Short mmCIF file of N, CA and C in Angstrom, two decimals:
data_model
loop_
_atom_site.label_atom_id
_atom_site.label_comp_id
_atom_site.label_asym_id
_atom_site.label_seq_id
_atom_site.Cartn_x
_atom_site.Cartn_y
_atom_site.Cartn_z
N UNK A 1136 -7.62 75.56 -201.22
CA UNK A 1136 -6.72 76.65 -201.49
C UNK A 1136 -5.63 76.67 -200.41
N UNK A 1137 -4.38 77.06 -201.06
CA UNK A 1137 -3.07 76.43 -200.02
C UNK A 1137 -3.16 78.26 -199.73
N UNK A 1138 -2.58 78.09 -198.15
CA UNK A 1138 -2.47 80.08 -197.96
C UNK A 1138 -0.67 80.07 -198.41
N UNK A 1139 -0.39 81.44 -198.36
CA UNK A 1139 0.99 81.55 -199.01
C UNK A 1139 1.77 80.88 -197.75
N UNK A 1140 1.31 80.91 -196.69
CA UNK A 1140 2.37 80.27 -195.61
C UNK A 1140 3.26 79.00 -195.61
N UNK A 1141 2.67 78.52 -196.51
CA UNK A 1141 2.89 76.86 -196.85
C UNK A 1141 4.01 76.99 -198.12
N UNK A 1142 3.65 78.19 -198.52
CA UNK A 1142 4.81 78.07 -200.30
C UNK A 1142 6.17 79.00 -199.90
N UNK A 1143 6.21 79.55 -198.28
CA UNK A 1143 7.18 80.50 -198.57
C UNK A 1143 8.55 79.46 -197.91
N UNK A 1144 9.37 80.05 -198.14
CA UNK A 1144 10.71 79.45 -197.66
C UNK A 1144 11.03 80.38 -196.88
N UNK A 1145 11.77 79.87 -195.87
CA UNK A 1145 12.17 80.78 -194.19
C UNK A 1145 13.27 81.20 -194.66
N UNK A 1146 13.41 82.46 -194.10
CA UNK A 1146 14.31 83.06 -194.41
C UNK A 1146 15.80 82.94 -194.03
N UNK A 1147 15.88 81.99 -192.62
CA UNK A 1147 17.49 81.37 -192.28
C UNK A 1147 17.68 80.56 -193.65
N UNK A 1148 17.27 79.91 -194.19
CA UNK A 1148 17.59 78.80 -195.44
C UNK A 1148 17.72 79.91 -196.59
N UNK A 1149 17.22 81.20 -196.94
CA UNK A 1149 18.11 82.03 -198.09
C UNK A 1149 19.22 82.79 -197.95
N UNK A 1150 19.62 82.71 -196.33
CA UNK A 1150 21.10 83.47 -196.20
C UNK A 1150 22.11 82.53 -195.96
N UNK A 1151 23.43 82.97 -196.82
CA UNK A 1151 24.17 81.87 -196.97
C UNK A 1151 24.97 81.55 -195.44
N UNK A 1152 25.32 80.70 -195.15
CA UNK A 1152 26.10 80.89 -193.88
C UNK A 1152 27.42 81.56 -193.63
N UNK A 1153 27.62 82.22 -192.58
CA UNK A 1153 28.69 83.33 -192.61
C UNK A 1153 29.47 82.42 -191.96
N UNK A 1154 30.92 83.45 -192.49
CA UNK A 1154 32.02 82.25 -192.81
C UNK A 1154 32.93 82.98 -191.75
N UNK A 1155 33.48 82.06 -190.78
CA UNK A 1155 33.88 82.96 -189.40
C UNK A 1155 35.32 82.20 -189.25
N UNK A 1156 36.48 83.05 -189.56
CA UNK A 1156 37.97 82.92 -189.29
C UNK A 1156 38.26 82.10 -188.36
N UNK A 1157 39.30 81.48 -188.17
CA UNK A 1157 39.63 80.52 -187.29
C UNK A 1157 39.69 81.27 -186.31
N UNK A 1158 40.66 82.78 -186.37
CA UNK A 1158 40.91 83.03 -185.44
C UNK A 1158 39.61 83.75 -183.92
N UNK A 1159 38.39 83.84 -185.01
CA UNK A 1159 37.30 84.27 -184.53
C UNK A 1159 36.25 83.45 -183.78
N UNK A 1160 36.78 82.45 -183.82
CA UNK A 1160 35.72 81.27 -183.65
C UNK A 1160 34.97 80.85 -182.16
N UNK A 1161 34.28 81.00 -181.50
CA UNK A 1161 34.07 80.73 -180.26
C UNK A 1161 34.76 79.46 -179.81
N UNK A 1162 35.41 79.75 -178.14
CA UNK A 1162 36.20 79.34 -177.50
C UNK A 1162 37.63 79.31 -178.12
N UNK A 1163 37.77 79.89 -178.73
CA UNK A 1163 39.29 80.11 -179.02
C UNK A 1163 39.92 81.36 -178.67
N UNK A 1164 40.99 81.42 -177.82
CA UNK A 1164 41.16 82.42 -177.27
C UNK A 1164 42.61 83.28 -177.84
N UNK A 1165 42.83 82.91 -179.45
CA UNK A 1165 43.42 83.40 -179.92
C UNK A 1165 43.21 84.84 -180.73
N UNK A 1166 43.99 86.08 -180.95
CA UNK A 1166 43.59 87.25 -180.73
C UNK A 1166 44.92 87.56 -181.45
N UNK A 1167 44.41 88.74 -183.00
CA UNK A 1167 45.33 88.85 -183.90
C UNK A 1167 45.97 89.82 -183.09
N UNK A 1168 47.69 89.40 -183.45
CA UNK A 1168 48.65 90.01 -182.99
C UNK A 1168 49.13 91.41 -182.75
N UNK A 1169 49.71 92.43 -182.04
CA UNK A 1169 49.10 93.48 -181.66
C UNK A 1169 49.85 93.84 -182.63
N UNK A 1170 49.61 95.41 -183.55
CA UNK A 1170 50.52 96.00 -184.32
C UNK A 1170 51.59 96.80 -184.34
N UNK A 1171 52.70 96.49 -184.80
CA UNK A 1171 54.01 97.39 -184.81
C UNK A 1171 53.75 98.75 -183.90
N UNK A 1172 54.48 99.22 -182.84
CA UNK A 1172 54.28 100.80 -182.58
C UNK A 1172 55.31 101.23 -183.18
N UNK A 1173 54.86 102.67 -183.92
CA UNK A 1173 55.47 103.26 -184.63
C UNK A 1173 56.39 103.98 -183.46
N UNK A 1174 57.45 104.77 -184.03
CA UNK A 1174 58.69 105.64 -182.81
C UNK A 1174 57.36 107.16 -182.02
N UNK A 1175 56.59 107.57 -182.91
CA UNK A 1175 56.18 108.81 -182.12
C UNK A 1175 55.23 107.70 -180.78
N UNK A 1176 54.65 106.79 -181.09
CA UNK A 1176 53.48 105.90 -179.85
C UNK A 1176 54.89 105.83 -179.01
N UNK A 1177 56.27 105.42 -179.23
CA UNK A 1177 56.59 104.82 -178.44
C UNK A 1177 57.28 106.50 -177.22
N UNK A 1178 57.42 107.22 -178.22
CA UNK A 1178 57.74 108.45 -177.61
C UNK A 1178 56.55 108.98 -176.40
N UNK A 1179 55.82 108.98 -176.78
CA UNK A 1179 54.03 109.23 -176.09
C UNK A 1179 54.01 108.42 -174.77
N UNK A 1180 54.53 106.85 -174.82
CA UNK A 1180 54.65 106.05 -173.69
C UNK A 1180 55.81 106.65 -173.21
N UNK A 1181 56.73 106.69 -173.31
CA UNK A 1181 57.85 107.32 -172.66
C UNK A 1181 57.35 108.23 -171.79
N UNK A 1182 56.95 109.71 -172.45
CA UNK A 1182 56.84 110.77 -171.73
C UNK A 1182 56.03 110.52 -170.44
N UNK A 1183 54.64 109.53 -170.96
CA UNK A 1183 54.11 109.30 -169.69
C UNK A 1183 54.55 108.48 -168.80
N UNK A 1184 55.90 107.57 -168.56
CA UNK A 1184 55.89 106.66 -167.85
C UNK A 1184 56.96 107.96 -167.07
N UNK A 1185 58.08 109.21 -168.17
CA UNK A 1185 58.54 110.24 -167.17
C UNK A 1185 57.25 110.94 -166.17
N UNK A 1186 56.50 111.13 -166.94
CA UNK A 1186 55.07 111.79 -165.86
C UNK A 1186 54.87 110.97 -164.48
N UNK A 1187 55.09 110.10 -164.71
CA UNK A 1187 55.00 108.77 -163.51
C UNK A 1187 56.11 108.86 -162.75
N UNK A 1188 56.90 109.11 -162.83
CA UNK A 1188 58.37 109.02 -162.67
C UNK A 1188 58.60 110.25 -161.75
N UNK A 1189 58.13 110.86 -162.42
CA UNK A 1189 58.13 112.78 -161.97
C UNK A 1189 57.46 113.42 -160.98
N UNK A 1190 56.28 112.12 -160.43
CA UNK A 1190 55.01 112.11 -159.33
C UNK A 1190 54.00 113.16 -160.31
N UNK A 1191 54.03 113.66 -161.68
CA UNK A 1191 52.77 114.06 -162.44
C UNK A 1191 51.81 114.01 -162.95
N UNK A 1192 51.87 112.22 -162.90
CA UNK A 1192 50.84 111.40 -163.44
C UNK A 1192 50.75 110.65 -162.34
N UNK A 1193 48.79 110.13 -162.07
CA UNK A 1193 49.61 108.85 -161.20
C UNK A 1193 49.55 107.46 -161.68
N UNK A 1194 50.53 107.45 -161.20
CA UNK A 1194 51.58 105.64 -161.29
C UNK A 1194 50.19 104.80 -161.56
N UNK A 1195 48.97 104.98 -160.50
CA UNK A 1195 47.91 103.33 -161.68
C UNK A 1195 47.32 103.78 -162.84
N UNK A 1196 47.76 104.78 -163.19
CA UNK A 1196 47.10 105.37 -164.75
C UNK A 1196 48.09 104.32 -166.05
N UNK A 1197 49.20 104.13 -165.45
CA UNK A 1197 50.48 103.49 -166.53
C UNK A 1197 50.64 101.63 -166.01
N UNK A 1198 49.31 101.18 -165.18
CA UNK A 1198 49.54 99.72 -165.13
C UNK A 1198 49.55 99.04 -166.19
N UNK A 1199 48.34 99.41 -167.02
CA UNK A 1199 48.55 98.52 -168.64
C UNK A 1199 49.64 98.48 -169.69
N UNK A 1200 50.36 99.50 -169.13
CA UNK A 1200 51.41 99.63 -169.86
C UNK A 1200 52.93 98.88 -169.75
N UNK A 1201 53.26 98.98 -168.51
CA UNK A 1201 54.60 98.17 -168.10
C UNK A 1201 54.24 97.14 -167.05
N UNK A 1202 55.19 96.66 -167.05
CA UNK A 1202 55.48 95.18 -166.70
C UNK A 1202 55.52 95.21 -164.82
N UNK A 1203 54.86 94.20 -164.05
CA UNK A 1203 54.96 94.55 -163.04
C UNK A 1203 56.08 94.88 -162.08
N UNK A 1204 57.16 94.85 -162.34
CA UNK A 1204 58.75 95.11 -162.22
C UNK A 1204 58.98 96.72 -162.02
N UNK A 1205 58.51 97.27 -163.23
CA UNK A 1205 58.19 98.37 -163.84
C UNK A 1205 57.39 99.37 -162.55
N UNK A 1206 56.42 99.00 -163.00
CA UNK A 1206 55.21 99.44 -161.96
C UNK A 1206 55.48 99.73 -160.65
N UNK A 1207 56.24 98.42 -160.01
CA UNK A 1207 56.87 98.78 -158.76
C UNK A 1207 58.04 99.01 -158.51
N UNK A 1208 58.88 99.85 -159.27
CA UNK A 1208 59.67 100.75 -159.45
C UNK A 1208 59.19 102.57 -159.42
N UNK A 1209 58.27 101.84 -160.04
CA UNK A 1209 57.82 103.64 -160.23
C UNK A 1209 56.86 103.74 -159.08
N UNK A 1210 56.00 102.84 -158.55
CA UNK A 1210 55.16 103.30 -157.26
C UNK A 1210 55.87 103.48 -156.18
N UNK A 1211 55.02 104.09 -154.96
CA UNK A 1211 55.99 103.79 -153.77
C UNK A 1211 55.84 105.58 -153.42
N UNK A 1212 56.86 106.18 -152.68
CA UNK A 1212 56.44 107.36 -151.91
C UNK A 1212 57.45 108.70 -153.15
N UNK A 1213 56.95 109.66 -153.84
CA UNK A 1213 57.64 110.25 -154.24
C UNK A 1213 58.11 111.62 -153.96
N UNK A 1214 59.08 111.90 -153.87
CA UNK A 1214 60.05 113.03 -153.69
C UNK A 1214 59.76 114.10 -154.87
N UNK A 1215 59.40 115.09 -154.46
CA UNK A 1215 59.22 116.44 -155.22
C UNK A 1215 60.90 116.29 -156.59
N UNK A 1216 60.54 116.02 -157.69
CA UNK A 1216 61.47 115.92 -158.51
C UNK A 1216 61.27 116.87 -159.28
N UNK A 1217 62.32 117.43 -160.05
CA UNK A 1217 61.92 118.64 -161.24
C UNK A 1217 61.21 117.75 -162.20
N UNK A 1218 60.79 118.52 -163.01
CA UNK A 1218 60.08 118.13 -164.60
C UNK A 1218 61.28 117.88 -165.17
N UNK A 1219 61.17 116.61 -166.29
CA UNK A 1219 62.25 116.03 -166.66
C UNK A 1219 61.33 115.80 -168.36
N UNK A 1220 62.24 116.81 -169.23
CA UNK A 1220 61.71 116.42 -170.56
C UNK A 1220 62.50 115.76 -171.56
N UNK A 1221 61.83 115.45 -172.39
CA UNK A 1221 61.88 114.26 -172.73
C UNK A 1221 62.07 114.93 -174.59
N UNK A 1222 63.35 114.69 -175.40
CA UNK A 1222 64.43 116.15 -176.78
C UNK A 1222 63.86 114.82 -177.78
N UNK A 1223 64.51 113.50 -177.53
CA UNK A 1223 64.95 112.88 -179.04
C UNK A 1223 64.66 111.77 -178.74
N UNK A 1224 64.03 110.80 -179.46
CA UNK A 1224 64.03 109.47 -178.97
C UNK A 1224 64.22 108.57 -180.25
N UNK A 1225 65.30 107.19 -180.14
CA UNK A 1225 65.49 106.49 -181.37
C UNK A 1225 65.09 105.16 -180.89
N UNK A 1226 64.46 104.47 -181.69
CA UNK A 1226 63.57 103.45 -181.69
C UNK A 1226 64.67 102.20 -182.27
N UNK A 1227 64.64 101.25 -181.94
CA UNK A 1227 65.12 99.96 -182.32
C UNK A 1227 63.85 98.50 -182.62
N UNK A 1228 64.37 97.71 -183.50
CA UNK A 1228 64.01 96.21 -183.30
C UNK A 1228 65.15 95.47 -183.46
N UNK A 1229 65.80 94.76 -182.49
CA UNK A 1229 66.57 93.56 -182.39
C UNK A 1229 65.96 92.30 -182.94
N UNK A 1230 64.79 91.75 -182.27
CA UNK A 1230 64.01 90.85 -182.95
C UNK A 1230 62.84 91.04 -182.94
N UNK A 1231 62.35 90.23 -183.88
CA UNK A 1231 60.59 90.19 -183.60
C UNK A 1231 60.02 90.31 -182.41
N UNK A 1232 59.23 91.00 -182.36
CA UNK A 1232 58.17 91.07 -180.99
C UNK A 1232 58.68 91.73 -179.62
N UNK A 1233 60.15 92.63 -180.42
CA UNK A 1233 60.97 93.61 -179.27
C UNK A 1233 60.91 94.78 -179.96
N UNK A 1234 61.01 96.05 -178.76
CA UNK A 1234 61.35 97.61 -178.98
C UNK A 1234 61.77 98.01 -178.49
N UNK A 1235 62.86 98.50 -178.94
CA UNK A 1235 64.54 99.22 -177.43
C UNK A 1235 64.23 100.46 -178.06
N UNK A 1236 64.23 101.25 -176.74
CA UNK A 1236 64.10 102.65 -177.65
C UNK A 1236 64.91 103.26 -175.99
N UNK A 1237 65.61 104.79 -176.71
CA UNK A 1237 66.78 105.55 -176.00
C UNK A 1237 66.28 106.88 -176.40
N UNK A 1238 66.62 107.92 -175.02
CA UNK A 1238 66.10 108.92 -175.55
C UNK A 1238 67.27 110.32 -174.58
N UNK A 1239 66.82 110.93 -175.14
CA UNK A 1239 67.62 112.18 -174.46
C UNK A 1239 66.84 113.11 -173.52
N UNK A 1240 67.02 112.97 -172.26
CA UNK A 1240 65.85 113.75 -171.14
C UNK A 1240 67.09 115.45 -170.99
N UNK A 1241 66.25 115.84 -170.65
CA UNK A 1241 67.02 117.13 -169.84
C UNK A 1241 66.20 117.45 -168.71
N UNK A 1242 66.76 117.71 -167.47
CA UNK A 1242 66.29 118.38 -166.34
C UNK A 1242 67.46 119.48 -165.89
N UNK A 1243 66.46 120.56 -165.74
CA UNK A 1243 67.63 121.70 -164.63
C UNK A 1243 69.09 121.97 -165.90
N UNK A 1244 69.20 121.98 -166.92
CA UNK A 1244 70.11 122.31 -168.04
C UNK A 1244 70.87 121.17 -168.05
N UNK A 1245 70.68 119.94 -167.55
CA UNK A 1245 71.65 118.94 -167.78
C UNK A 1245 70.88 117.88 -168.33
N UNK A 1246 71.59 116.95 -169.07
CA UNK A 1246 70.92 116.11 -169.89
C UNK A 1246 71.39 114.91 -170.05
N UNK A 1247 70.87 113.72 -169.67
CA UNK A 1247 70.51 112.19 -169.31
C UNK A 1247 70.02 111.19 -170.29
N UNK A 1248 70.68 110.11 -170.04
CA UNK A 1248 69.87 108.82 -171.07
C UNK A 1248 68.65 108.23 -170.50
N UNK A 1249 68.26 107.95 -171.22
CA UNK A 1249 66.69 106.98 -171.10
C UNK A 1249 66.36 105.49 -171.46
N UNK A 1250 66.34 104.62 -171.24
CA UNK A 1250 66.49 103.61 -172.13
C UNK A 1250 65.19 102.63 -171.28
N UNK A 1251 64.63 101.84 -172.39
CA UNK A 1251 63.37 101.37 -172.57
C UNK A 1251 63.54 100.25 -172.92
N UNK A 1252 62.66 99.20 -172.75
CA UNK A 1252 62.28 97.50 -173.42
C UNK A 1252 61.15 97.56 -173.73
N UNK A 1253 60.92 97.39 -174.45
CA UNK A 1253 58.89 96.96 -174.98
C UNK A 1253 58.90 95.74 -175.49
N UNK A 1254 58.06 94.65 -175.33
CA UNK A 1254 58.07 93.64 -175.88
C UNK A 1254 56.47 93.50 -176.02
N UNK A 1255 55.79 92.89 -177.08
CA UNK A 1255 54.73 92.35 -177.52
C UNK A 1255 54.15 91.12 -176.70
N UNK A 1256 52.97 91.47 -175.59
CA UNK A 1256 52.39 90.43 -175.07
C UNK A 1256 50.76 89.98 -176.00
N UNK A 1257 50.32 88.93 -175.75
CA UNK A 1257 48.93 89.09 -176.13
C UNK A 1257 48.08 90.21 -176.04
N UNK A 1258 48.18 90.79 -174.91
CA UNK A 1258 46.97 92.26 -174.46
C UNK A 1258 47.68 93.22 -175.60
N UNK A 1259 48.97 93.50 -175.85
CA UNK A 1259 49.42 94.75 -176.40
C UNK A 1259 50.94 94.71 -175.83
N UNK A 1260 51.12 95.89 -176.13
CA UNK A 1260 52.52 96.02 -175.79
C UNK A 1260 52.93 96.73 -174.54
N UNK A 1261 53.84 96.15 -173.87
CA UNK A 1261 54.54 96.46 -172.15
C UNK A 1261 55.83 96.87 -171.75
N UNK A 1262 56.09 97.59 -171.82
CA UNK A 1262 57.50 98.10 -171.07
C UNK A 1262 58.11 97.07 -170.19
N UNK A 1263 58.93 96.66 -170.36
CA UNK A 1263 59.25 95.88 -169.40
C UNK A 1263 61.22 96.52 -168.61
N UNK A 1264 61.51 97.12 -169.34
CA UNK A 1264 62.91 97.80 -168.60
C UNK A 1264 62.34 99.22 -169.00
N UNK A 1265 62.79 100.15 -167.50
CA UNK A 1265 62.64 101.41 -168.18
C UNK A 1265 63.63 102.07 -166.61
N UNK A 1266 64.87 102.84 -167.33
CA UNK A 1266 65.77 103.02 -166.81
C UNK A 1266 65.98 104.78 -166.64
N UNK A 1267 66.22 105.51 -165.65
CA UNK A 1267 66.61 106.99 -165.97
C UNK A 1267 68.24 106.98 -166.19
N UNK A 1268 69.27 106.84 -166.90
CA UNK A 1268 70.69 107.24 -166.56
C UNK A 1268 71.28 107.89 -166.32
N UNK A 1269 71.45 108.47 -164.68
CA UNK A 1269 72.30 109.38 -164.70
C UNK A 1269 73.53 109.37 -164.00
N UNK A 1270 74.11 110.29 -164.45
CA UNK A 1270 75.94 110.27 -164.35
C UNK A 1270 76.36 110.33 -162.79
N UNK A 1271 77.13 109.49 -162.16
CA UNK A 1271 77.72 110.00 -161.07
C UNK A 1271 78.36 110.86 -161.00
N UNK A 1272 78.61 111.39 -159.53
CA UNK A 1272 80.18 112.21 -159.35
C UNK A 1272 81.04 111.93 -159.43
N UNK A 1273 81.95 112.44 -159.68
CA UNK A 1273 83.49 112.20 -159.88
C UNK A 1273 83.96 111.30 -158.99
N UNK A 1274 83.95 112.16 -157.55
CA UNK A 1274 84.34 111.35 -156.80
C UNK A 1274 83.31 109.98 -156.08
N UNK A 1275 82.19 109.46 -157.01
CA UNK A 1275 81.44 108.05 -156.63
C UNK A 1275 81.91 107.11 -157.46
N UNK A 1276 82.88 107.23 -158.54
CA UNK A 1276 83.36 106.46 -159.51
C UNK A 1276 84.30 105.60 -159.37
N UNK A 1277 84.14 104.06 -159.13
CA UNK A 1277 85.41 103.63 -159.19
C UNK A 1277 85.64 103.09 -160.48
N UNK A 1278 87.22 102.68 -159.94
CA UNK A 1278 88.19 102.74 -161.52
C UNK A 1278 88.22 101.45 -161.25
N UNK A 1279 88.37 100.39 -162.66
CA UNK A 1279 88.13 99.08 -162.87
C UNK A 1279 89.80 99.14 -163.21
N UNK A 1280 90.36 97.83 -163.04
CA UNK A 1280 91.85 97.72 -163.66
C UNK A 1280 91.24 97.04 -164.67
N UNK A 1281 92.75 97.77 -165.66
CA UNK A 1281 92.71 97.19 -167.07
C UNK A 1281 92.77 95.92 -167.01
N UNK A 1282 91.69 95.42 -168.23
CA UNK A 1282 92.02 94.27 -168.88
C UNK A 1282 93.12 93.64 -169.48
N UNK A 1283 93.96 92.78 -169.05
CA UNK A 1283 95.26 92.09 -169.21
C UNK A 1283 94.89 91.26 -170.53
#
């Protein structure tokens, strides 16, 4: 008499083999591409890189985010600055795998440009320009001669 041990079939041989994406595959260190940020994500990074900016946040909370350029711009010793908020922001793509975005800050009743770079790395997406614009004085302005 045969025991059932002998008639059964193992159970790795009734599951079919799973079928694993290229991009999934061990040792490949390729990693699907990060997705579009919509204008409010990119608004959200903004405000916090002003929080950074503003000494309200601190500066290694926003490393994953911008570019090391970035980073050490905004670190370093900060000066008691007003709160600087942050009205309208318009989002751009020039090309694939870029995000220019401009925004309208106000501090103290006066009101300033903002302007941003995001570009798409493997990890996600990084700030890589991030500018406060503000206006000189009158008298710090020099005058360019016209173009002939």
């Amino acid at each position: 008499m045969r025991t059932l041990v002998h008639n059964e079939v193992s159970r790795r041989a009734e599951r079919p083999a799973a079928v694993i994406g290229p991009e999934h595959r061990r040792g490949d260190a390729r990693w699907p591409a990060p997705r579009q940020l919509e204008a409010g994500e990119v608004g959200r990074v903004l405000t916090m890189l002003l929080e950074a900016y503003d000494g309200r946040r601190p500066v290694p909370q926003i490393r994953g985010l911008v570019a090391p350029e970035v980073f050490a711009g905004l670190s370093g010793p900060h000066l008691a600055r007003p709160r600087h908020r942050m009205r309208r922001v318009h989002v751009c793509t020039p090309v694939a795998g870029v995000i220019e975005a401009c925004a309208r800050v106000e501090v103290d009743g006066r009101s300033f440009a903002l302007a941003a770079r995001f570009t798409r790395t493997p990890a996600g997406w990084q700030c890589v320009r991030f500018a406060l614009l503000k206006p000189g004085r009158p008298d710090q302005q020099t005058r360019r001669p016209a173009a002939a």
